[in-house]
Each structure stands twice: as C-alpha cells, then as structure tokens.
Short mmCIF file of C-alpha atoms and ligand atoms in Angstrom, two decimals:
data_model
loop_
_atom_site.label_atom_id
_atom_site.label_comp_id
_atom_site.label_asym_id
_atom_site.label_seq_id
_atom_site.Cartn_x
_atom_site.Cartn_y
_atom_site.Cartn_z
CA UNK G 6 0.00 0.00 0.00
CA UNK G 7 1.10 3.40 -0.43
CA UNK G 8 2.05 5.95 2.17
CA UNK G 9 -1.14 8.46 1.89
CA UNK G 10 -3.19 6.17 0.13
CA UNK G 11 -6.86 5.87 1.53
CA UNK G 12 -7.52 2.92 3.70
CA UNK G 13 -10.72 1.95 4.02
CA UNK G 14 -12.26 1.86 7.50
CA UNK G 15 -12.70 -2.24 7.56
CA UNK G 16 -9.58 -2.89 6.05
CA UNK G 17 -7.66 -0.25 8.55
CA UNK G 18 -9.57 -2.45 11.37
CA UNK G 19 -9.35 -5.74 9.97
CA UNK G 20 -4.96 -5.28 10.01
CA UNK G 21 -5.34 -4.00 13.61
CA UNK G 22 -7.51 -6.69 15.12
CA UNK G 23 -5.26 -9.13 13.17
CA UNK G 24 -1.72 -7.93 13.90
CA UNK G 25 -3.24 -6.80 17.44
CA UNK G 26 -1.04 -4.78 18.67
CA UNK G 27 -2.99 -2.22 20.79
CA UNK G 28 -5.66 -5.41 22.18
CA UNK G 29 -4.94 -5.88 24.94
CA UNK G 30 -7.78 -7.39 26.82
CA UNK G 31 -8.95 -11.03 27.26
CA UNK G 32 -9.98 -12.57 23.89
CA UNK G 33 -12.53 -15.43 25.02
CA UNK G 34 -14.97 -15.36 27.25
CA UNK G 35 -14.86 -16.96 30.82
CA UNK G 36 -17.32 -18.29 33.66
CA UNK G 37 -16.49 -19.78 36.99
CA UNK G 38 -15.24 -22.94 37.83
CA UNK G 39 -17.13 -24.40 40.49
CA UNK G 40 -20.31 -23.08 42.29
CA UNK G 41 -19.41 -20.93 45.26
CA UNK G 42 -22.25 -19.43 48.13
CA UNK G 43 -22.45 -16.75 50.70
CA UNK G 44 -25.18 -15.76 53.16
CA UNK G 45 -26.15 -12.40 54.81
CA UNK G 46 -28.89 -9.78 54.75
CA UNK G 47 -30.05 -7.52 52.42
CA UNK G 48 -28.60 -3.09 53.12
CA UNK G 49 -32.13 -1.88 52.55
CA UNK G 50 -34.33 -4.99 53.42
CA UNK G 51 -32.57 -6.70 56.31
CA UNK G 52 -34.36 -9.46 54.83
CA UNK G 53 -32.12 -12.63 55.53
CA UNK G 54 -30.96 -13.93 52.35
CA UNK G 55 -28.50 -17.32 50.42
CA UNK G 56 -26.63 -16.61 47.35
CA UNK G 57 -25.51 -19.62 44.82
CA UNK G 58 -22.80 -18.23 42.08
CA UNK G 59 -22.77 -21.71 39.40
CA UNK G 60 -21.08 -21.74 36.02
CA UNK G 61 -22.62 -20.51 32.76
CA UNK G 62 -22.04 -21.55 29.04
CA UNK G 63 -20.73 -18.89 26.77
CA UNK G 64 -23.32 -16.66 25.77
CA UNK G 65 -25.37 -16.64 28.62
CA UNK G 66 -24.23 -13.02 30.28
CA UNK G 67 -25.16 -13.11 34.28
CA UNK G 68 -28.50 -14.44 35.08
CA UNK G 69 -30.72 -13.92 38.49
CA UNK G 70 -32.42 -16.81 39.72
CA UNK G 71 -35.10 -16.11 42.27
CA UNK G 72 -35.04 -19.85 43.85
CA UNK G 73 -38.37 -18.76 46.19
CA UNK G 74 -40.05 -17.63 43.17
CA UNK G 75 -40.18 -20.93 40.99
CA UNK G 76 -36.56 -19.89 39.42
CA UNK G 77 -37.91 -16.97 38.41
CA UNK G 78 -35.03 -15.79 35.89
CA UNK G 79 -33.78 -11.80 35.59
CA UNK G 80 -30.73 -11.03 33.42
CA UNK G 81 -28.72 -8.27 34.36
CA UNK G 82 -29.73 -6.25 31.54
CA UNK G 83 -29.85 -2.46 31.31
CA UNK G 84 -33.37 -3.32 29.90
CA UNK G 85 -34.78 -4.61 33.20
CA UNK G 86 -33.59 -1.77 35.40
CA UNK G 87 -36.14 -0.79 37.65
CA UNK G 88 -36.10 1.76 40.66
CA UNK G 89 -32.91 3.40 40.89
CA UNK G 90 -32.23 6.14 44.09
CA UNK G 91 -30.20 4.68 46.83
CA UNK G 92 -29.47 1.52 44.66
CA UNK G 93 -29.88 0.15 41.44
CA UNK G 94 -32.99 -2.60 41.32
CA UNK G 95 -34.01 -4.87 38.68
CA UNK G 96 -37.25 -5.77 38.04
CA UNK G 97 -38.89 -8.39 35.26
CA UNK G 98 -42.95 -8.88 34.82
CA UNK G 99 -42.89 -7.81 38.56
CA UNK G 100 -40.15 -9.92 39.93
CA UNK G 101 -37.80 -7.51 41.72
CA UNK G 102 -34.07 -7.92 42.63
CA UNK G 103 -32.70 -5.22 44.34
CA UNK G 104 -29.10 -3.82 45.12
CA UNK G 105 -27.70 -5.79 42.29
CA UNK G 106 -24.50 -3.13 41.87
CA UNK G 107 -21.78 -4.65 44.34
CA UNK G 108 -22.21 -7.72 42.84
CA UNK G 109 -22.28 -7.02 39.22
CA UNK G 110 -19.59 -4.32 39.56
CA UNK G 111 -17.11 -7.50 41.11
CA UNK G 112 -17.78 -9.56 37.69
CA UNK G 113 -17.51 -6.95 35.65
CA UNK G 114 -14.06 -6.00 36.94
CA UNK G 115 -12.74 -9.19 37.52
CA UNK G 116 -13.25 -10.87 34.01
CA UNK G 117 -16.39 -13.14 35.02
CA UNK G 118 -18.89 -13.20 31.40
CA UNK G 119 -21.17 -15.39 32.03
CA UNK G 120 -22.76 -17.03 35.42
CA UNK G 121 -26.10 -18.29 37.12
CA UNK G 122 -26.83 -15.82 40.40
CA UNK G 123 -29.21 -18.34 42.28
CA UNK G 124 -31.30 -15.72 45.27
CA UNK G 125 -33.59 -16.71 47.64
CA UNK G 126 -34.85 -13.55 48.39
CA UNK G 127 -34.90 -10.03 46.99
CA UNK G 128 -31.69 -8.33 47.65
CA UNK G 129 -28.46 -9.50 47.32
CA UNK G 130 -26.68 -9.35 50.70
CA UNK G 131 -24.74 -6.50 51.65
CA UNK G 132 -22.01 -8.43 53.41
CA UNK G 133 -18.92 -5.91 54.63
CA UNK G 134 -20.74 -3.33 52.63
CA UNK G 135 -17.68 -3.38 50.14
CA UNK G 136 -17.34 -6.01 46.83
CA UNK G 137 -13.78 -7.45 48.56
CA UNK G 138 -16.15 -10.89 49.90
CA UNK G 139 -17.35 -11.08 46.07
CA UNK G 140 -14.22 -10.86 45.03
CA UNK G 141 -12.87 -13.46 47.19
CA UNK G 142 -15.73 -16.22 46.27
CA UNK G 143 -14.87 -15.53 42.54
CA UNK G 144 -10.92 -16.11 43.45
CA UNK G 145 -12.63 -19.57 45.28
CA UNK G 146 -14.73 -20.38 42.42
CA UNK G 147 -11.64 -19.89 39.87
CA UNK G 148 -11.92 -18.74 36.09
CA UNK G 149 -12.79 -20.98 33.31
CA UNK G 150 -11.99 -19.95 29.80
CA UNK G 151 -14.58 -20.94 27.29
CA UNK G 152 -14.59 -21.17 23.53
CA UNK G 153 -16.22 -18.06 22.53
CA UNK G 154 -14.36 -15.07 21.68
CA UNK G 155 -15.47 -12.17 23.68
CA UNK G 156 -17.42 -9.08 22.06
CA UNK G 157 -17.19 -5.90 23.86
CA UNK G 158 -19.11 -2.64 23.55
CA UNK G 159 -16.94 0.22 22.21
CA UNK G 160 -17.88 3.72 21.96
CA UNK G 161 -17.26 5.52 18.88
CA UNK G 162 -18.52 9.46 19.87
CA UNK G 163 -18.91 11.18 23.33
CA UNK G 164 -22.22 11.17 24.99
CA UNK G 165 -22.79 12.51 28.03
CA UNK G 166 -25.64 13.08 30.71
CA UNK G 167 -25.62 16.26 33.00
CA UNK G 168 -28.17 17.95 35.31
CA UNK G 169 -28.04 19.37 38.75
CA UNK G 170 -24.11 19.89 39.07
CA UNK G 171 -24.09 16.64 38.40
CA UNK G 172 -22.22 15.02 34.96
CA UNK G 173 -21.06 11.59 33.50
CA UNK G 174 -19.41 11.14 30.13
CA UNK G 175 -18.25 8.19 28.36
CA UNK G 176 -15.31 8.70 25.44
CA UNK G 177 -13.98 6.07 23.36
CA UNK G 178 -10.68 4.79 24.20
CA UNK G 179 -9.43 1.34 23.53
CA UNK G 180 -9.70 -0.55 27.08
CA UNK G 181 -12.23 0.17 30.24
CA UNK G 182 -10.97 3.51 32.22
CA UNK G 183 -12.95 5.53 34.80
CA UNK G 184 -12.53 8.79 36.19
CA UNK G 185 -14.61 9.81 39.37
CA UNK G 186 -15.26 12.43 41.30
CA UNK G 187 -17.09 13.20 44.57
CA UNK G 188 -17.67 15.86 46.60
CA UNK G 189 -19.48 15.87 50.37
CA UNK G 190 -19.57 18.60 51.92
CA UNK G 191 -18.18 16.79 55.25
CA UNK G 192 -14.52 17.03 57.06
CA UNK G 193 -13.74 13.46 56.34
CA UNK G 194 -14.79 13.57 52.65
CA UNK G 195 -14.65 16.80 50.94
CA UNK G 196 -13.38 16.40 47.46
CA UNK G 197 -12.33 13.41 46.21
CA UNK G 198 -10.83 12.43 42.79
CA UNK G 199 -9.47 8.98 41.29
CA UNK G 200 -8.41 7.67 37.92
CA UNK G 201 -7.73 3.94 36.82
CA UNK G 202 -7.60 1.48 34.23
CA UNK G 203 -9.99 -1.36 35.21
CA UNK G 204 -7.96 -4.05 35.68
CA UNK G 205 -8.73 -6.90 37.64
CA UNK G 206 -5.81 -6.64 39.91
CA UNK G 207 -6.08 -2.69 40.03
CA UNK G 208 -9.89 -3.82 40.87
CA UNK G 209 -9.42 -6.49 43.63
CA UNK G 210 -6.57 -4.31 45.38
CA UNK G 211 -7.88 -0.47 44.69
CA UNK G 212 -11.38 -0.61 44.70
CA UNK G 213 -13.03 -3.81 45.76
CA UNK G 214 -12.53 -3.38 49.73
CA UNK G 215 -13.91 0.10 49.36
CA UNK G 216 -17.62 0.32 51.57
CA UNK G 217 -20.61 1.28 51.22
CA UNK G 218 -21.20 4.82 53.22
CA UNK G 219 -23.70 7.23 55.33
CA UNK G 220 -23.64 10.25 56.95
CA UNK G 221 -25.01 9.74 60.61
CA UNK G 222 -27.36 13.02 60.80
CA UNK G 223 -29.55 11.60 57.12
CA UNK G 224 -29.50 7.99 58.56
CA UNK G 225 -33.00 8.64 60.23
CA UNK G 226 -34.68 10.31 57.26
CA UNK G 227 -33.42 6.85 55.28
CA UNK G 228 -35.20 4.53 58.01
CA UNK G 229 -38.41 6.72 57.63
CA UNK G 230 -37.79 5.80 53.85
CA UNK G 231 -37.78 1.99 54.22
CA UNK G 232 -34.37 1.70 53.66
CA UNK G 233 -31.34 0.86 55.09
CA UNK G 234 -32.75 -2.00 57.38
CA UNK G 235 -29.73 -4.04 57.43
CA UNK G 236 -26.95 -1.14 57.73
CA UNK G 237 -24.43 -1.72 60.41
CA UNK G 238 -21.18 -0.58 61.39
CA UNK G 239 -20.23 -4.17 60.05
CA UNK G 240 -21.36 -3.47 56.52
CA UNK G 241 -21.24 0.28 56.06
CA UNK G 242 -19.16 3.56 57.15
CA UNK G 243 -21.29 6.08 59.21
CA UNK G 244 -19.61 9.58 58.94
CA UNK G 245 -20.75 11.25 62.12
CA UNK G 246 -20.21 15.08 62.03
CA UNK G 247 -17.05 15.35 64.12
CA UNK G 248 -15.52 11.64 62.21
CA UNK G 249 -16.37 7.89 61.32
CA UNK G 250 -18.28 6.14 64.01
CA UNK G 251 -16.97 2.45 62.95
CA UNK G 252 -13.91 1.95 65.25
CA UNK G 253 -11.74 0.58 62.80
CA UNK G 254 -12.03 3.92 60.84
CA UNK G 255 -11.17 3.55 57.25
CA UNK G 256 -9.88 1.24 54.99
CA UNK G 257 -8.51 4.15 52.38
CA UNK G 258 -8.86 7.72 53.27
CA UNK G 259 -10.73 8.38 50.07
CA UNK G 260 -12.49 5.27 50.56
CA UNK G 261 -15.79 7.05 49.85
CA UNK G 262 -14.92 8.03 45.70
CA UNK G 263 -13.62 4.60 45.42
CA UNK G 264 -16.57 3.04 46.33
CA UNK G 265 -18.62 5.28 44.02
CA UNK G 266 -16.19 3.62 41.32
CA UNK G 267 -17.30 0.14 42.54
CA UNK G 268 -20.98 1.77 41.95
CA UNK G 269 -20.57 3.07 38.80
CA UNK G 270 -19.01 0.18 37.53
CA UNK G 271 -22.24 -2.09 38.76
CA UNK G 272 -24.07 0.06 36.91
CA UNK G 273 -21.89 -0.02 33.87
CA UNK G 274 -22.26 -3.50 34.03
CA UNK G 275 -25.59 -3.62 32.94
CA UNK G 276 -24.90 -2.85 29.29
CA UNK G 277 -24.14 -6.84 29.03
CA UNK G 278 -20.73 -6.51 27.53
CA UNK G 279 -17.04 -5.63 28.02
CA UNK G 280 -16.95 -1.67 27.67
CA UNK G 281 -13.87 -0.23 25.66
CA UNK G 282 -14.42 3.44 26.66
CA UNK G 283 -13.30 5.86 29.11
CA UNK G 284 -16.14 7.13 31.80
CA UNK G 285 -16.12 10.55 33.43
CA UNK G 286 -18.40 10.91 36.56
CA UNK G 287 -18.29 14.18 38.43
CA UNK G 288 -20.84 13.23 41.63
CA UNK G 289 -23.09 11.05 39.49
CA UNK G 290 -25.47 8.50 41.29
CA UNK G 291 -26.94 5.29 40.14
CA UNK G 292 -29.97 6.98 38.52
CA UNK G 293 -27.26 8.89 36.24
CA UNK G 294 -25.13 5.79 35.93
CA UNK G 295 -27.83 4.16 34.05
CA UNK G 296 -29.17 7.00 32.47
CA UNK G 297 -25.89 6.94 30.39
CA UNK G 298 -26.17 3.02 29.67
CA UNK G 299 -29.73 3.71 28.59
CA UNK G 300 -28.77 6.38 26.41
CA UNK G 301 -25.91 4.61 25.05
CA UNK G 302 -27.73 1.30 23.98
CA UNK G 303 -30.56 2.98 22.35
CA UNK G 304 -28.53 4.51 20.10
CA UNK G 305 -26.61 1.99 17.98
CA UNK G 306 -24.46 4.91 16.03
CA UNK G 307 -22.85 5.51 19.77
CA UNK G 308 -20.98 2.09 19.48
CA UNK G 309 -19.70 -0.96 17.87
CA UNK G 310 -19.42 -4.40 18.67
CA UNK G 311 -16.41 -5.99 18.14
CA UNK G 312 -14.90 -9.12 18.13
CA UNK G 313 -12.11 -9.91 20.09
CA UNK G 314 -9.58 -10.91 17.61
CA UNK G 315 -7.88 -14.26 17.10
CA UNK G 316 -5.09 -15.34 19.33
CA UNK G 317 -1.40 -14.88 17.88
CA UNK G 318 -0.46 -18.49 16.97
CA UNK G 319 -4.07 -18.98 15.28
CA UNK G 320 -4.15 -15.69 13.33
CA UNK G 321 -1.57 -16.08 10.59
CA UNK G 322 -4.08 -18.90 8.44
CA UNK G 323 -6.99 -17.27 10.34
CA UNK G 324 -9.56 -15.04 8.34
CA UNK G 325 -9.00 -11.59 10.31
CA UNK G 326 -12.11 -10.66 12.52
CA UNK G 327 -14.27 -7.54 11.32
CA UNK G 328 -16.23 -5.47 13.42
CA UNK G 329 -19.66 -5.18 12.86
CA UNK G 330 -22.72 -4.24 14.28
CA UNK G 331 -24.70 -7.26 13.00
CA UNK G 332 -22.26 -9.40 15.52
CA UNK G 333 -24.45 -8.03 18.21
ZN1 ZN Q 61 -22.63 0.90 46.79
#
C-alpha cells in the first residue's frame, strides 16, 4: 500500500484486530469454575438472604435466579432496570431484585462473562458493605476460559448526561478507564478524585474493599424511607459530624470516591458486555449511571461491537475478525 493512500475503515480495522497490537484485553470469554455461596442480609431490606454463584455456558451473560419464586429468571440487563435512588434494582414482569451493583460491579471488573446468580430472596446481601467478599468467592470459584471469543461494547462518539451539578461522560478509548469524582460537603470527605484502568488486579486491590457509606445526621430520614434495614457498622461507614463512628475507621482515606467507582461500575455493568471506553463521573449516582447506559444502547451509532480478535499463533491462516454491528 502506499504511504497516503486511503484505507478503508474495515480494512484499517481488519490489520489491527489481526496484527493486534494495541488489544490488549482477554480474547474469550470466561465463567467460573465451580459453584461458590455466601449468606447475609439484604442493606435496605434486612431481609435474611442465600446466594448460589454456578457456572454458565458462553453466551449466557449473568443471570438472576429467584429460587423462592419458581426460578424466576432476571438477566442483568440495562433493559430490566427498575427503581434506581439509593441503589440500582431490577425488576422483570414484577419480579424484583434489588441492590444488584456490588455484585455485578465485582464480575464486571474481575473478568467473570457469564454465570447463574441463584437468590432466595430479593436483595443480594450487603455483606462488609464493600465487593472485597465477592471478590474473594470468585478467586474460590476460579476462572474458566470458554470457547467463545469475547465481544465488547466500544464507543465511537462522546455522549454525556448532566443535570443538577451533576455530569457523566463516556469517550472512546481502547480498554475500560474511569474517572470519578465526589464531593461531600463533610470534614472526612470533601473532594475526592481517582483515575484507573480497570484491571482486575487494580480492581481487587484499589477498589473492591472500598464500603458502602452514610452520613449519621440523614440515617434517620433513610429509616423513615424503608431503607437501610440491614446497615451496620459491620457493613457500612457512618460519617458522624465530628468523624467515622466504625472503630476501625477507614480502609482508604478516600475510601468514599472509590466506592462510588465500585458503583458506577455495577451500573456499567448492565450494558451486558465488556466496555472499551473511558467514563467521566463528576458526583453522578446510580440513577445517572444508568441513564448513560440507557442512552448509550438505544442509540446503535454511539458504538460498535467488536470481536475480540484471534489469538497470535491462530491468526496467521486465520480469516481476520471484522467489526460489525450485525455481531451483536
Ligand atoms: Zn454501593
């Protein structure tokens, strides 16, 4: 070819999906091992409440099974998102699982495609208010590679949501990235910025321990709200006015914008699919969160699928992998 000769767009991607120099994320996609199971009570409900994690085949994405409601099946699809304020919910033909975010934010981050969620109840436990016990059952239930090459979600154009000082943007990049910022008006939080490359060591070790958090003095307008049921100093951080009321204080001094991360990227989660983008949230909550996804995924010129390409070894004889949005 030429030097300044025109390349065509599928060609130009076809050579860089082949060669595959800049790829590099995980190629197939996984499930778990062995079934793994935890127990605890739901943050909002207190309801008492058994979790099952079981392998999935390739394809599947991350089913909830409601095993009190006949097996009652949800995925965890941006399509079934329900009531979103304090946490994200899903509901199908009435069927509600709530506080899904923790959870899904662990598989997305650690690599985990496709699994079964058995749940007797309806709200996945809070545990130590942080994902670090999810992440530990998925490093128990190890990673299995399956035979299908993974397809991820990459943005091609900026979109953004905004409204009351509040703003998330997603730009396209060529791996997952976040950058988050909070701000509380409180002596322990204040402002609070991070930036990272979602890996699933940078994950486990950065974001996964952070918890869940309150501030003492709107605890008592949450209880008149239902909510927060199950919240104790063993699966939350209570910022009192004068400091943190757990007496183990904190586990990172900016724990709170890291676990906004670990929310945002539950949320993210729900688009179904790897995400090659880079997402900008400046004191965004979940009903933001998925009011980007939503936007995103109902409008197909936002984004392409692609394919991850070929390993290496099998690409020379290979035919090259093409993006297209009719892999979707
Ligand atoms: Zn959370």
């Amino acid at each position: 070819m030429k030097i300044g000769s025109v390349v065509p767009e599928k060609l130009l991607l076809r050579r860089m999906t082949s060669t595959n120099p800049a790829f590099d994320a995980p190629i197939f996609e996984t499930t778990i091992q062995r079934m793994v199971e935890a127990k605890g009570v739901g943050l909002h409900s207190g309801v008492p409440v058994s979790i099952r994690i079981l392998p999935a085949p390739a394809g599947t994405g991350i089913i909830f099974t409601r095993t009190d409601l006949d097996r009652f099946e949800i995925p965890a699809s941006w399509q079934y998102v329900q009531r979103v304020s304090y946490a994200t919910s899903l509901m199908r033909q009435g069927v509600l699982i709530s506080t899904t975010e923790h959870l899904l934010s662990v598989f997305y981050s650690m690599g985990i495609d496709n699994a079964y969620i058995e749940i007797d109840n309806l709200e996945v436990p809070i545990l130590d208010g942080s994902g670090a016990p999810f992440v530990s059952l998925i490093r128990q239930a190890g990673s299995k590679t399956l035979r299908k090459r993974r397809r991820y979600l990459r943005i091609r154009k900026p979109v953004q949501v905004e409204g009351a000082g509040k703003c998330i943007r997603i730009e396209p990049a060529d791996h997952f990235a976040l950058s988050c910022h909070v701000y509380f008006p409180h002596p322990h939080v204040g402002r609070q910025s991070l930036e990272m490359r979602v890996t699933p060591d940078a994950y486990a070790r950065d974001i996964a321990p952070a918890r869940t958090f309150g501030f003492e003095q709107e605890l008592q307008q949450m209880r008149d709200m239902g909510l927060i049921r199950g919240a104790t100093l063993d699966s939350a951080v209570c910022f009192a006015p004068d400091g943190v009321r757990n007496p183990d204080g904190l586990r990172f001094p900016d724990e709170p914008c890291r676990h906004k991360a670990l929310d945002l990227i539950g949320d993210l989660a729900l688009i179904g699919r790897p995400l090659l983008g880079h997402v900008i949230a400046e004191r965004a909550g979940h009903a933001m969160h998925v009011a980007l996804v939503a936007k995103i995924m109902s409008d197909a010129s936002l984004y392409d699928i692609v394919e991850a390409p070929q390993p290496a070894a099998e690409a020379e004889t290979a035919v090259p992998v093409l993006a297209a949005r009719a892999l979707a």
